[in-house]
Coordinates of C-alpha atoms and ligand atoms in Angstrom, one line a residue:
M29 CA 18.5 -19.6 -54.9
L30 CA 16.4 -16.5 -55.8
P31 CA 14.8 -15.9 -59.2
R32 CA 17.0 -14.1 -61.7
T33 CA 14.9 -11.0 -61.5
D34 CA 13.6 -9.4 -58.4
P35 CA 9.8 -9.6 -58.5
T36 CA 9.4 -7.4 -55.4
R37 CA 10.9 -4.2 -56.6
H38 CA 8.9 -1.3 -55.5
D39 CA 9.0 0.1 -59.1
A40 CA 5.2 0.7 -59.2
E41 CA 5.7 3.8 -61.2
I42 CA 7.9 2.2 -63.9
P43 CA 6.5 3.4 -67.2
L44 CA 5.2 0.7 -69.6
T45 CA 8.1 1.2 -72.0
G46 CA 9.5 -2.4 -71.9
S47 CA 10.0 -4.3 -75.0
G48 CA 8.1 -7.3 -73.8
S49 CA 5.0 -8.6 -75.6
S50 CA 2.7 -7.8 -72.7
G51 CA 3.9 -4.2 -72.5
A52 CA 5.2 -4.8 -69.0
P53 CA 8.8 -3.7 -68.2
A54 CA 11.2 -6.1 -69.7
E55 CA 12.8 -7.0 -66.4
F56 CA 9.5 -8.6 -65.3
E57 CA 9.0 -10.5 -68.5
T58 CA 11.3 -13.4 -67.9
P59 CA 11.4 -14.6 -64.3
A60 CA 13.1 -17.9 -63.7
G61 CA 10.0 -20.0 -64.2
L62 CA 8.6 -23.4 -63.7
R63 CA 8.9 -26.2 -66.2
A64 CA 5.2 -27.1 -66.4
K65 CA 2.4 -25.0 -67.9
D66 CA 0.2 -25.6 -64.8
L67 CA 0.5 -26.3 -61.1
L68 CA -1.8 -29.3 -60.5
S69 CA 0.2 -31.5 -58.2
I70 CA 3.3 -31.3 -56.0
G71 CA 4.5 -34.2 -58.2
D72 CA 4.8 -31.7 -61.1
L73 CA 7.6 -29.9 -59.2
S74 CA 11.3 -31.0 -58.8
A75 CA 12.9 -30.4 -55.4
D76 CA 14.8 -27.4 -57.0
E77 CA 11.5 -25.9 -58.2
I78 CA 10.0 -26.3 -54.7
Q79 CA 13.0 -24.5 -53.2
L80 CA 12.6 -21.8 -55.9
I81 CA 9.0 -21.2 -54.9
L82 CA 9.8 -21.1 -51.2
D83 CA 12.7 -18.7 -51.8
T84 CA 10.5 -16.5 -54.1
A85 CA 7.8 -16.5 -51.4
E86 CA 10.2 -15.2 -48.8
A87 CA 11.0 -12.3 -51.1
M88 CA 7.3 -11.8 -51.8
K89 CA 6.5 -11.7 -48.1
E90 CA 8.2 -8.4 -47.7
V91 CA 5.8 -6.8 -50.1
G92 CA 3.0 -7.3 -47.5
T93 CA 4.9 -5.2 -45.0
R94 CA 5.1 -2.1 -47.2
T95 CA 2.8 0.9 -46.9
I96 CA 1.8 0.3 -50.5
K97 CA 1.4 -3.4 -50.8
K98 CA 1.7 -3.6 -54.5
V99 CA 4.2 -4.4 -57.2
P100 CA 3.6 -4.2 -61.0
T101 CA 4.8 -7.7 -61.7
L102 CA 1.5 -9.1 -63.2
R103 CA 0.2 -5.9 -64.6
G104 CA -1.9 -6.6 -67.7
K105 CA -2.5 -10.3 -66.7
T106 CA -6.0 -11.6 -66.0
V107 CA -6.6 -14.2 -63.4
V108 CA -9.9 -16.0 -62.9
N109 CA -10.6 -17.5 -59.5
L110 CA -13.0 -20.3 -60.2
F111 CA -14.3 -21.8 -56.9
F112 CA -16.8 -24.6 -57.0
E113 CA -16.2 -25.5 -53.4
A114 CA -16.3 -23.4 -50.2
S115 CA -13.1 -21.7 -49.2
T116 CA -12.0 -18.9 -46.9
R117 CA -8.2 -19.0 -46.7
T118 CA -7.3 -20.2 -50.2
R119 CA -9.7 -17.9 -52.1
A120 CA -8.9 -14.8 -50.0
S121 CA -5.2 -15.4 -50.2
F122 CA -5.2 -16.0 -54.0
E123 CA -7.1 -12.8 -54.5
I124 CA -4.9 -10.8 -52.2
A125 CA -1.8 -12.3 -53.9
E126 CA -3.2 -11.4 -57.4
K127 CA -4.0 -7.8 -56.3
R128 CA -0.5 -7.4 -54.7
L129 CA 1.0 -8.4 -58.1
S130 CA -1.3 -5.9 -59.9
A131 CA -3.2 -8.6 -61.9
D132 CA -6.8 -8.1 -63.0
T133 CA -8.9 -10.6 -61.1
L134 CA -12.3 -12.1 -61.6
N135 CA -14.1 -14.3 -59.0
V136 CA -16.5 -16.9 -60.2
A137 CA -18.3 -19.1 -57.6
A138 CA -20.6 -22.0 -58.4
T139 CA -23.4 -20.2 -56.7
G140 CA -24.4 -17.4 -58.9
S141 CA -22.8 -18.9 -62.0
S142 CA -24.4 -21.0 -64.8
V143 CA -23.2 -24.1 -63.0
V144 CA -26.5 -23.9 -61.0
K145 CA -28.3 -24.2 -64.4
G146 CA -26.4 -27.4 -65.1
E147 CA -23.4 -26.2 -67.1
T148 CA -20.5 -28.6 -66.9
L149 CA -17.0 -27.8 -65.7
A150 CA -15.7 -28.3 -69.2
D151 CA -18.1 -25.8 -70.7
T152 CA -17.5 -23.3 -67.9
V153 CA -13.8 -23.5 -68.5
R154 CA -14.1 -23.3 -72.3
N155 CA -16.3 -20.2 -72.0
L156 CA -14.0 -18.5 -69.6
E157 CA -11.1 -19.4 -71.8
A158 CA -12.8 -17.6 -74.7
M159 CA -12.4 -14.4 -72.7
A160 CA -8.6 -14.9 -72.8
P161 CA -7.6 -15.1 -69.1
D162 CA -3.9 -15.8 -68.4
M163 CA -4.5 -18.0 -65.4
I164 CA -7.3 -19.9 -63.8
V165 CA -7.2 -20.8 -60.1
L166 CA -9.6 -23.7 -59.7
R167 CA -11.1 -25.4 -56.7
H168 CA -13.5 -28.3 -57.4
A169 CA -15.0 -31.3 -55.5
A170 CA -13.8 -33.7 -58.1
A171 CA -10.3 -35.2 -58.1
G172 CA -8.6 -34.4 -61.4
A173 CA -10.7 -31.3 -62.2
G174 CA -7.6 -29.2 -62.6
H175 CA -6.1 -31.7 -65.1
L176 CA -9.3 -31.6 -67.1
A177 CA -9.3 -27.8 -67.1
A178 CA -5.6 -27.6 -68.0
R179 CA -6.1 -29.8 -71.1
L180 CA -9.0 -27.6 -72.3
C181 CA -7.4 -24.2 -72.1
R182 CA -4.3 -22.2 -73.0
A183 CA -4.5 -20.3 -69.7
R184 CA -2.3 -21.7 -66.9
V185 CA -4.3 -23.6 -64.3
I186 CA -3.5 -23.6 -60.6
N187 CA -5.1 -26.4 -58.5
A188 CA -6.6 -24.8 -55.4
G189 CA -7.8 -28.1 -54.1
D190 CA -9.4 -30.9 -56.2
G191 CA -11.6 -33.2 -54.1
M192 CA -9.6 -35.6 -52.0
H193 CA -6.7 -35.5 -54.4
E194 CA -4.3 -32.6 -53.9
H195 CA -3.9 -29.1 -52.6
P196 CA -0.4 -28.1 -53.8
T197 CA -0.3 -24.5 -52.6
Q198 CA -1.3 -25.5 -49.1
A199 CA 1.7 -27.9 -48.9
L200 CA 4.0 -25.2 -50.2
L201 CA 2.8 -22.7 -47.5
D202 CA 3.2 -25.4 -44.9
A203 CA 6.8 -26.0 -46.0
M204 CA 7.5 -22.3 -45.9
T205 CA 6.2 -22.2 -42.3
I206 CA 8.3 -25.2 -41.3
R207 CA 11.4 -23.8 -42.9
Q208 CA 10.9 -20.4 -41.2
R209 CA 10.5 -22.1 -37.8
K210 CA 13.0 -24.9 -38.1
G211 CA 15.5 -23.5 -40.7
R212 CA 15.1 -26.6 -42.9
V213 CA 12.8 -29.4 -43.8
E214 CA 15.3 -32.1 -44.5
G215 CA 15.7 -34.6 -41.7
L216 CA 12.7 -33.3 -39.7
K217 CA 10.2 -35.7 -38.2
V218 CA 6.7 -34.6 -39.3
S219 CA 3.6 -36.3 -37.9
I220 CA 0.3 -35.8 -39.7
I221 CA -2.6 -36.8 -37.6
G222 CA -6.3 -37.0 -38.4
D223 CA -8.6 -37.8 -41.3
L224 CA -6.0 -39.1 -43.7
L225 CA -8.4 -40.8 -46.1
H226 CA -10.3 -37.7 -47.2
S227 CA -7.4 -35.2 -47.1
R228 CA -5.9 -33.6 -50.2
V229 CA -3.6 -31.7 -47.8
L230 CA -2.1 -35.0 -46.7
R231 CA -1.3 -36.1 -50.2
S232 CA 0.3 -32.9 -51.3
N233 CA 2.2 -32.6 -48.0
V234 CA 3.6 -36.2 -48.2
L235 CA 4.8 -35.6 -51.7
L236 CA 6.5 -32.3 -50.8
L237 CA 7.9 -33.4 -47.4
R238 CA 9.4 -36.6 -48.9
A239 CA 10.8 -34.6 -51.9
L240 CA 12.6 -32.3 -49.4
G241 CA 13.9 -35.2 -47.2
A242 CA 11.6 -35.1 -44.2
E243 CA 10.6 -38.3 -42.3
V244 CA 6.8 -38.5 -42.3
C245 CA 4.6 -40.4 -39.9
V246 CA 0.8 -40.5 -40.4
C247 CA -1.6 -41.3 -37.7
G248 CA -5.4 -41.8 -37.5
P249 CA -8.1 -44.5 -37.0
A250 CA -7.5 -47.6 -39.1
T251 CA -10.8 -46.7 -40.9
L252 CA -9.3 -43.4 -42.1
M253 CA -6.0 -44.7 -43.3
L254 CA -5.1 -44.5 -47.0
P255 CA -5.3 -47.7 -49.0
D256 CA -2.1 -46.9 -50.8
M257 CA -0.1 -46.0 -47.7
A258 CA 2.9 -48.3 -48.5
R259 CA 3.4 -46.5 -51.8
L260 CA 3.9 -43.1 -50.1
S261 CA 7.0 -44.1 -48.1
V262 CA 5.6 -43.0 -44.8
R263 CA 5.3 -44.6 -41.4
A264 CA 1.7 -45.3 -40.3
T265 CA 0.4 -45.8 -36.8
T266 CA -2.9 -45.7 -35.0
S267 CA -1.2 -44.6 -31.7
I268 CA -1.3 -40.9 -31.3
D269 CA 1.3 -41.1 -28.4
E270 CA 3.7 -42.8 -30.8
A271 CA 3.1 -40.1 -33.5
V272 CA 3.6 -37.3 -31.0
E273 CA 6.8 -38.7 -29.4
D274 CA 9.9 -37.2 -31.1
A275 CA 8.0 -35.2 -33.7
D276 CA 9.5 -31.8 -34.7
V277 CA 6.3 -30.9 -36.5
I278 CA 2.7 -32.0 -35.7
M279 CA 0.1 -31.3 -38.4
L280 CA -3.5 -31.9 -37.5
L281 CA -6.0 -32.7 -40.3
R282 CA -9.7 -31.8 -40.2
I283 CA -12.3 -34.5 -39.8
Q284 CA -14.2 -34.0 -43.2
L285 CA -17.7 -35.0 -42.3
E286 CA -18.9 -33.6 -45.6
R287 CA -16.9 -36.2 -47.5
M288 CA -17.9 -39.2 -45.3
R289 CA -20.4 -41.7 -46.4
G290 CA -21.2 -43.8 -43.3
Y291 CA -19.5 -44.0 -39.9
F292 CA -15.7 -44.1 -39.7
F293 CA -15.7 -43.7 -35.8
P294 CA -18.4 -44.0 -33.2
S295 CA -18.8 -40.3 -32.4
L296 CA -16.9 -37.0 -32.5
R297 CA -16.5 -37.1 -28.7
E298 CA -14.8 -40.5 -29.0
Y299 CA -12.6 -39.4 -31.8
F300 CA -11.4 -36.5 -29.7
Q301 CA -10.7 -38.8 -26.8
Q302 CA -8.6 -41.1 -29.0
F303 CA -7.0 -38.7 -31.6
G304 CA -7.7 -35.1 -30.5
M305 CA -4.5 -33.1 -29.8
T306 CA -4.7 -31.9 -26.2
V307 CA -2.2 -30.1 -23.9
A308 CA -1.7 -33.4 -22.0
R309 CA -0.8 -35.3 -25.2
L310 CA 1.5 -32.5 -26.2
R311 CA 3.6 -33.0 -23.1
R312 CA 5.1 -36.1 -24.8
A313 CA 6.4 -34.0 -27.7
K314 CA 9.7 -32.2 -28.2
R315 CA 10.0 -28.9 -26.4
D316 CA 10.3 -27.0 -29.6
V317 CA 7.5 -28.9 -31.5
I318 CA 5.3 -26.8 -33.7
I319 CA 1.6 -27.4 -34.2
M320 CA 0.0 -26.9 -37.6
H321 CA -3.5 -27.1 -39.1
P322 CA -4.5 -26.2 -42.6
G323 CA -7.9 -24.9 -41.4
P324 CA -10.8 -24.8 -41.1
M325 CA -10.4 -26.3 -37.6
N326 CA -12.9 -28.4 -35.7
R327 CA -12.1 -27.2 -32.2
G328 CA -12.7 -30.0 -29.7
V329 CA -12.5 -32.7 -32.4
E330 CA -9.0 -32.9 -33.9
I331 CA -7.6 -30.1 -31.8
A332 CA -8.3 -28.6 -28.4
S333 CA -8.6 -24.8 -28.3
E334 CA -5.8 -24.6 -25.8
V335 CA -3.5 -26.2 -28.4
A336 CA -4.8 -24.3 -31.4
D337 CA -4.3 -21.0 -29.6
G338 CA -1.3 -22.1 -27.5
P339 CA 2.4 -21.2 -27.7
Y340 CA 3.3 -24.1 -30.1
S341 CA 0.7 -23.2 -32.6
V342 CA 1.9 -21.7 -36.0
I343 CA -1.6 -21.9 -37.6
L344 CA -2.0 -18.2 -38.3
E345 CA 1.6 -18.1 -39.6
Q346 CA 0.5 -20.7 -42.2
V347 CA -2.3 -18.4 -43.2
A348 CA 0.0 -15.4 -43.5
N349 CA 2.5 -17.4 -45.6
G350 CA -0.4 -18.5 -47.9
V351 CA -0.4 -15.0 -49.5
A352 CA 3.4 -15.0 -50.2
V353 CA 3.4 -18.6 -51.5
R354 CA 0.5 -17.8 -53.9
M355 CA 2.2 -14.6 -55.1
A356 CA 5.3 -16.7 -55.8
V357 CA 3.4 -19.4 -57.7
L358 CA 1.5 -16.8 -59.8
Y359 CA 4.7 -15.0 -60.6
L360 CA 6.8 -18.1 -61.5
L361 CA 4.0 -19.6 -63.5
A362 CA 3.6 -16.4 -65.4
G363 CA 7.2 -16.7 -66.5
A364 CA 7.2 -20.5 -67.0
R365 CA 9.8 -21.7 -69.4
H366 CA 6.9 -23.5 -71.2
E367 CA 6.0 -20.0 -72.6
Ligands
CP428 N1 -6.7 -24.6 -46.0 C1 -7.8 -24.4 -46.8 O1 -7.8 -24.8 -48.0 O2 -8.7 -23.6 -46.3 P1 -10.0 -23.1 -47.1 O3 -10.9 -24.3 -47.4 O4 -10.7 -22.1 -46.2 O5 -9.5 -22.5 -48.4

């Protein structure tokens, strides 16, 4: 199902004569939107809304193939990218997505902002809100940071990763990549292997994959399992061979040393020996398996370079889809029924 209006029309020269309150052409004023004001968790989305985002992202992807990679969809809207944690893919793809939709963008990083003088997240958000942005894209080390920001401001908040909690747009771009390669998500066997405990990507992916009907197996050292694994309706194993066997999709997760307090395994070398994805291990997988990784990768820790750069890898397709998915989320939130 595609949105009622076409957000990708190359009508960049449409005069601003629409009757909409923003001054944008009326046809871009009322896209089929999302129910919630913000996108904080995959749990905020119904299965139909997830499909709507993925379908919209497919339409948005075409914009990136044009000579002039721009549509006027968010002309007149202001988006603040507020990143309190390091990021390459998410920050760059949000900014590219915003620019392709003609939004005005502002980037605020912790370094160089008044956060270094001790200003709180709440005060930072309140002060940015006073400048009337339409959306805030927030990455923060604390779980629930997006929820706090969303309560404090009228602007729509998109969670770009909150601590070890969730990373909803990552799960959406992962689903887009799976759907492109496999034609569906329902019924697929997806194995997620690595540092489960510290991964927001895992949590968002499990919610999304289960909502779309995939079977999920998670695998890692017992010390890196989630305490609430049973609640997530996934199969858990500490055997990587078991996780690889029969999987349609293998998703490797980064070992997040920066979030670890203490030792969860003896050494990175031993982790690679037991849980690293190698060409030899991959021989047990289905012939059409795809290998995913959200990035950044620790080569030689959770994944061998031969696998990361090999024929089964779709890792750079994930990155490419990140722009389209974020365009879709920005567009659909801008037209949320909430408004
Ligand atoms: N996948 C991901 O969130 O990457 P970045 O941390 O580089 O944004």
